[in-house]
mmCIF file with all atom_site columns, C-alpha atoms in Angstrom:
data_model
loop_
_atom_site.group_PDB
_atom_site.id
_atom_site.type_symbol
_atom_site.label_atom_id
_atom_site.label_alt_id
_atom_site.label_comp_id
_atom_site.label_asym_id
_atom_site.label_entity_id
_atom_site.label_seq_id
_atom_site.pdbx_PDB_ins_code
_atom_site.Cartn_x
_atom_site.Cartn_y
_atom_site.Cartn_z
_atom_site.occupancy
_atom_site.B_iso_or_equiv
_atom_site.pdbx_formal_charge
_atom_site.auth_seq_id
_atom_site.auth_comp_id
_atom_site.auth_asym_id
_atom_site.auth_atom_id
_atom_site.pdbx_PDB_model_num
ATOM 1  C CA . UNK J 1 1  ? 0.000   0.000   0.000   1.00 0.00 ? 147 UNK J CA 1
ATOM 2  C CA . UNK J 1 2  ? 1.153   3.403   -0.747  1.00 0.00 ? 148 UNK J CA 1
ATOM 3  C CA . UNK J 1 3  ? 1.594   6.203   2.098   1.00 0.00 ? 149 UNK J CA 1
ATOM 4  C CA . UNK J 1 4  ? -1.648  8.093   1.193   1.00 0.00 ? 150 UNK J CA 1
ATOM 5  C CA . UNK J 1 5  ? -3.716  4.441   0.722   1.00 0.00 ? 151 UNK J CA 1
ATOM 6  C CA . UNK J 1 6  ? -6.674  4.453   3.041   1.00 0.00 ? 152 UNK J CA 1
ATOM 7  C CA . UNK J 1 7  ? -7.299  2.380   6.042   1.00 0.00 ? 153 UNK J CA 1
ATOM 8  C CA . UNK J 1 8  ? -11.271 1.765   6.374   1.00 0.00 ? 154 UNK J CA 1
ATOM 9  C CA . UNK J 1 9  ? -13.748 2.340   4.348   1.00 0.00 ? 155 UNK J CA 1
ATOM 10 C CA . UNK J 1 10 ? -17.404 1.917   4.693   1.00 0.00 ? 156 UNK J CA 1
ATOM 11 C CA . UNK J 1 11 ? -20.339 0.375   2.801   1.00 0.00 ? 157 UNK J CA 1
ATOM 12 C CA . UNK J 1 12 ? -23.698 -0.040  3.351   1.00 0.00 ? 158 UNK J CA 1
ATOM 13 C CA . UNK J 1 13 ? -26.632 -1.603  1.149   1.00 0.00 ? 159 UNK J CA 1
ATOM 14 C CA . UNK J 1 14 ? -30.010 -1.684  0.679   1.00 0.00 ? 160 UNK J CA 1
ATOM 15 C CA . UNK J 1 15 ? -32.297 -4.636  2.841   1.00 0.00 ? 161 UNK J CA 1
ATOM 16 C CA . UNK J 1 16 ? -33.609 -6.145  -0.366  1.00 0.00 ? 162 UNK J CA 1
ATOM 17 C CA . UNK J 1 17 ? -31.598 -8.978  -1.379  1.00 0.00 ? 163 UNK J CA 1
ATOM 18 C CA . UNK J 1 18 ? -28.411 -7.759  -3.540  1.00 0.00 ? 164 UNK J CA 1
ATOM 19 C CA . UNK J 1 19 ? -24.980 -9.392  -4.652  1.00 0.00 ? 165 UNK J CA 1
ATOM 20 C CA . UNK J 1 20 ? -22.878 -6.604  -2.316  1.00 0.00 ? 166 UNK J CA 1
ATOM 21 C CA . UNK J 1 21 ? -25.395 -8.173  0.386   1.00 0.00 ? 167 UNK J CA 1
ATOM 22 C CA . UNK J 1 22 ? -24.556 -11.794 -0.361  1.00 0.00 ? 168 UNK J CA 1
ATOM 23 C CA . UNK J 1 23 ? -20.730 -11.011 -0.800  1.00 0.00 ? 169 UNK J CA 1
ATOM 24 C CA . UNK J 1 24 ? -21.212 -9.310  2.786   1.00 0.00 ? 170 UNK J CA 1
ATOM 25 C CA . UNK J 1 25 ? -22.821 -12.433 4.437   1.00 0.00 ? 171 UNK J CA 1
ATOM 26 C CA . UNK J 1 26 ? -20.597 -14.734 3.006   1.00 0.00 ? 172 UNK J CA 1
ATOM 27 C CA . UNK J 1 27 ? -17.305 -12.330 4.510   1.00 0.00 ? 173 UNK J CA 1
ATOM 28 C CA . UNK J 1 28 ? -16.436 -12.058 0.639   1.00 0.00 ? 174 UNK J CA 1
ATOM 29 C CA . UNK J 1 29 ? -16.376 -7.780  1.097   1.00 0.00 ? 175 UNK J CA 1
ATOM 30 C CA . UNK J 1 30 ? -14.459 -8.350  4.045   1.00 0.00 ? 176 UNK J CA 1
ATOM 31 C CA . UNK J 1 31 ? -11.685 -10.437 2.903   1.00 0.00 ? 177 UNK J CA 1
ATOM 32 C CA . UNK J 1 32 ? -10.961 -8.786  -0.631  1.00 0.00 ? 178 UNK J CA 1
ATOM 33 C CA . UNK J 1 33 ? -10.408 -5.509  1.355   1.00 0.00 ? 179 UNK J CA 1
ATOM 34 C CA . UNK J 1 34 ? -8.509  -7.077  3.879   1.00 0.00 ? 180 UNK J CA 1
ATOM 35 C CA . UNK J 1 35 ? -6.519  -8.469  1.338   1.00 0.00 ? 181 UNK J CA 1
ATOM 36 C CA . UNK J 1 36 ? -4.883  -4.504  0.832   1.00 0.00 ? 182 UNK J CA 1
ATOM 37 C CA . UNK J 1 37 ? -4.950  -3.866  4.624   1.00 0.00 ? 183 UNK J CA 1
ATOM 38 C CA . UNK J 1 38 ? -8.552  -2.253  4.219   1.00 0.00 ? 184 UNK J CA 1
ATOM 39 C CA . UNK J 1 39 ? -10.650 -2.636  7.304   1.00 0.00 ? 185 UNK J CA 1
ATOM 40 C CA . UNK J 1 40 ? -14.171 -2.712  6.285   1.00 0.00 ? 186 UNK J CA 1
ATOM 41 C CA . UNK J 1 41 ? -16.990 -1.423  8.070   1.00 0.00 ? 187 UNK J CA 1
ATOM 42 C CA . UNK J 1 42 ? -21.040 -1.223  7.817   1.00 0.00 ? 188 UNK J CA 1
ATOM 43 C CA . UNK J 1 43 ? -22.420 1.288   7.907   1.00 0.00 ? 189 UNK J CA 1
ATOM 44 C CA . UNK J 1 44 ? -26.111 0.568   9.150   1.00 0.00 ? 190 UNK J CA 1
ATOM 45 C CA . UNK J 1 45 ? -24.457 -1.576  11.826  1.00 0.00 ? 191 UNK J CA 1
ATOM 46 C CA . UNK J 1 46 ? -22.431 0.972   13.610  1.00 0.00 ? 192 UNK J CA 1
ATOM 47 C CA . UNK J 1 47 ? -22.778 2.144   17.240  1.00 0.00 ? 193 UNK J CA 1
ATOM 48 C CA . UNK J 1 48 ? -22.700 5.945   15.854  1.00 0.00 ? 194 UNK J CA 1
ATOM 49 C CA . UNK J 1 49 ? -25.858 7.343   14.949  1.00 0.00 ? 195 UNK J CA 1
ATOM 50 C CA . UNK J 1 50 ? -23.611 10.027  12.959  1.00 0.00 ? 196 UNK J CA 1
ATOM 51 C CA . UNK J 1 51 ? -22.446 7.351   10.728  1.00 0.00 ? 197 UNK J CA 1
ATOM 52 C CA . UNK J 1 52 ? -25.637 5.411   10.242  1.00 0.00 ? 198 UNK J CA 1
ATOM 53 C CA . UNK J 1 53 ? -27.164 8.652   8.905   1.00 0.00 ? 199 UNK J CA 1
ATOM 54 C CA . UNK J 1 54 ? -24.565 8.806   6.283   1.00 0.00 ? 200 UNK J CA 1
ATOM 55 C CA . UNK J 1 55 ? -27.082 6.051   4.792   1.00 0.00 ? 201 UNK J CA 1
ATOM 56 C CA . UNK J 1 56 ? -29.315 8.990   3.994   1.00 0.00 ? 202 UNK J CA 1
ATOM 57 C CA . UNK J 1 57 ? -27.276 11.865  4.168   1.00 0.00 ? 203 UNK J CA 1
ATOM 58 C CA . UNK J 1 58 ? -23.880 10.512  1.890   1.00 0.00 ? 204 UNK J CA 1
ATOM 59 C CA . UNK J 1 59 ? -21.376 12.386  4.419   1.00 0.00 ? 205 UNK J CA 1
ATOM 60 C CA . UNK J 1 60 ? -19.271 9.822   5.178   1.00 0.00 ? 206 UNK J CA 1
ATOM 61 C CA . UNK J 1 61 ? -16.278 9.827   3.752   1.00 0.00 ? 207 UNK J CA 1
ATOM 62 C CA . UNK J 1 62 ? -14.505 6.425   1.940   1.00 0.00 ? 208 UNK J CA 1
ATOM 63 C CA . UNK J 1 63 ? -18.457 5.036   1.519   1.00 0.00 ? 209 UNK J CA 1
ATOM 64 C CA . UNK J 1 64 ? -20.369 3.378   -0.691  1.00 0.00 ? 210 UNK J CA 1
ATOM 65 C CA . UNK J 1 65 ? -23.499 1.808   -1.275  1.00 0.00 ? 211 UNK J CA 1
ATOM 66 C CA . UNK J 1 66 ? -25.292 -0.536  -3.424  1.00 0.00 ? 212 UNK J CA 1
ATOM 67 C CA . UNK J 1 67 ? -28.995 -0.257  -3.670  1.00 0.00 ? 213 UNK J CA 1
ATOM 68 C CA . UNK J 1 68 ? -31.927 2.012   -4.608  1.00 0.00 ? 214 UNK J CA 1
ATOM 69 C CA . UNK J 1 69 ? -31.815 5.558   -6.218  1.00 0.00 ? 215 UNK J CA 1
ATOM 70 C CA . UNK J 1 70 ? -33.615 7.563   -3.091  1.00 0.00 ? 216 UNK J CA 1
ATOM 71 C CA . UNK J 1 71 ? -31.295 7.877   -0.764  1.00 0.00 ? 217 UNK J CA 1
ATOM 72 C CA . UNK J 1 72 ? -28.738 9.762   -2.846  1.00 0.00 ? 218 UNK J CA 1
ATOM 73 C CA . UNK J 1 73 ? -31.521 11.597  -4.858  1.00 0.00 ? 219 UNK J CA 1
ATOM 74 C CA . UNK J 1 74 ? -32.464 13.091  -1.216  1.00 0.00 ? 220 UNK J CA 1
ATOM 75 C CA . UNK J 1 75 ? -28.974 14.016  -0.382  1.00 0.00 ? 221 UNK J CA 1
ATOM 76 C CA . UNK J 1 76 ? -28.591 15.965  -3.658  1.00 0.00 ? 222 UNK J CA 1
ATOM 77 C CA . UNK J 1 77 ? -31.427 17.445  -3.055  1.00 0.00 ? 223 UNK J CA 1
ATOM 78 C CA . UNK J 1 78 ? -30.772 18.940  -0.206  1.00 0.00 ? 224 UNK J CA 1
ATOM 79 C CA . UNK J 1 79 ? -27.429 19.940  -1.221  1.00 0.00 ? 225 UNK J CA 1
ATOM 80 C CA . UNK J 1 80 ? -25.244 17.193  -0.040  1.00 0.00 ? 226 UNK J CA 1
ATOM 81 C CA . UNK J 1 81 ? -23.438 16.696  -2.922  1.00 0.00 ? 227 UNK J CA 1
ATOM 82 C CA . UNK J 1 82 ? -19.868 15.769  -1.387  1.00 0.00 ? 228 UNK J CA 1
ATOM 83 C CA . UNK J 1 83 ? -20.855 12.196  -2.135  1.00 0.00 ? 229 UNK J CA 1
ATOM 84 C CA . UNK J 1 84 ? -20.009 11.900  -5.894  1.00 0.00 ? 230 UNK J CA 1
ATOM 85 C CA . UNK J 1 85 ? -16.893 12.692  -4.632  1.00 0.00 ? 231 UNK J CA 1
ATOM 86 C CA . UNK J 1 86 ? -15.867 10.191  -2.801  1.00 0.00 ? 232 UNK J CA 1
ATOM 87 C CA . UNK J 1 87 ? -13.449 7.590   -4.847  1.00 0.00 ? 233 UNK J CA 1
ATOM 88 C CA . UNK J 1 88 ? -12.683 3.931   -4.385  1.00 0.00 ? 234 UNK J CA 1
ATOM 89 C CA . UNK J 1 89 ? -9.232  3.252   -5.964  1.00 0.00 ? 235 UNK J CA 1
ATOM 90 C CA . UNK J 1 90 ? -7.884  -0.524  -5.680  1.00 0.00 ? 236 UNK J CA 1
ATOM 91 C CA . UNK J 1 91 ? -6.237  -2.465  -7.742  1.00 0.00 ? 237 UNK J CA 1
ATOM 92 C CA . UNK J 1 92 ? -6.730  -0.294  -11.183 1.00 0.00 ? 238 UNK J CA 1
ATOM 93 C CA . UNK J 1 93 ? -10.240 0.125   -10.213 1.00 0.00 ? 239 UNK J CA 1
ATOM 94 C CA . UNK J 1 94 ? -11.502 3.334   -9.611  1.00 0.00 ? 240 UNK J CA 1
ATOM 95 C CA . UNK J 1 95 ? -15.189 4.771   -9.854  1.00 0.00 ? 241 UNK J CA 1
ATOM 96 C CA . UNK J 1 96 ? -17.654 7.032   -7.856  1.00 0.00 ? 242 UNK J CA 1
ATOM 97 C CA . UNK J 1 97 ? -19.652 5.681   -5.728  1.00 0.00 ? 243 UNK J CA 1
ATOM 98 C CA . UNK J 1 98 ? -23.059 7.014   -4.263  1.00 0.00 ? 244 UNK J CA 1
#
């Protein structure tokens, strides 16, 4: 990992069933991050309420999601729109995520 390579990052998902869900059950998330000394956390099962609104809101940094359009349509609508910043880079990969 380089010196500016992140540490945790955060996900969360909708609770209809999904393949980022079913990657998450099965500790598949988990170990690919691990993998590049990424500690991966959920979001919707943190102690914080600060981060669980992030869900809504999108003001977590180093987050993403996989599910349904509303939650970021809300954010942008109210002006939150800090969230199409924030980038996932592994491996070659890079993309915004919501």
């Amino acid at each position: 990992m380089t010196s500016n390579a992140i540490s945790e990052i955060w996900y969360t998902r909708c609770p209809i069933p999904t393949p980022v869900g079913l990657a998450a059950q099965l500790g598949y998330l988990e170990e690919t991050f691990r993998k590049d000394g990424v500690t991966l956390n959920s979001i919707i099962d943190s102690p914080d309420r600060d981060v669980c609104q992030s869900y809504f809101d999108h003001t977590l940094g180093w987050s993403f999601r996989h599910g349904a359009n509303l939650p970021p349509i809300r954010a942008r609508s109210e002006g939150i729109v800090d969230f199409m910043r924030n980038r996932v880079e592994r491996a070659g990969f890079s993309a915004f995520v919501e």
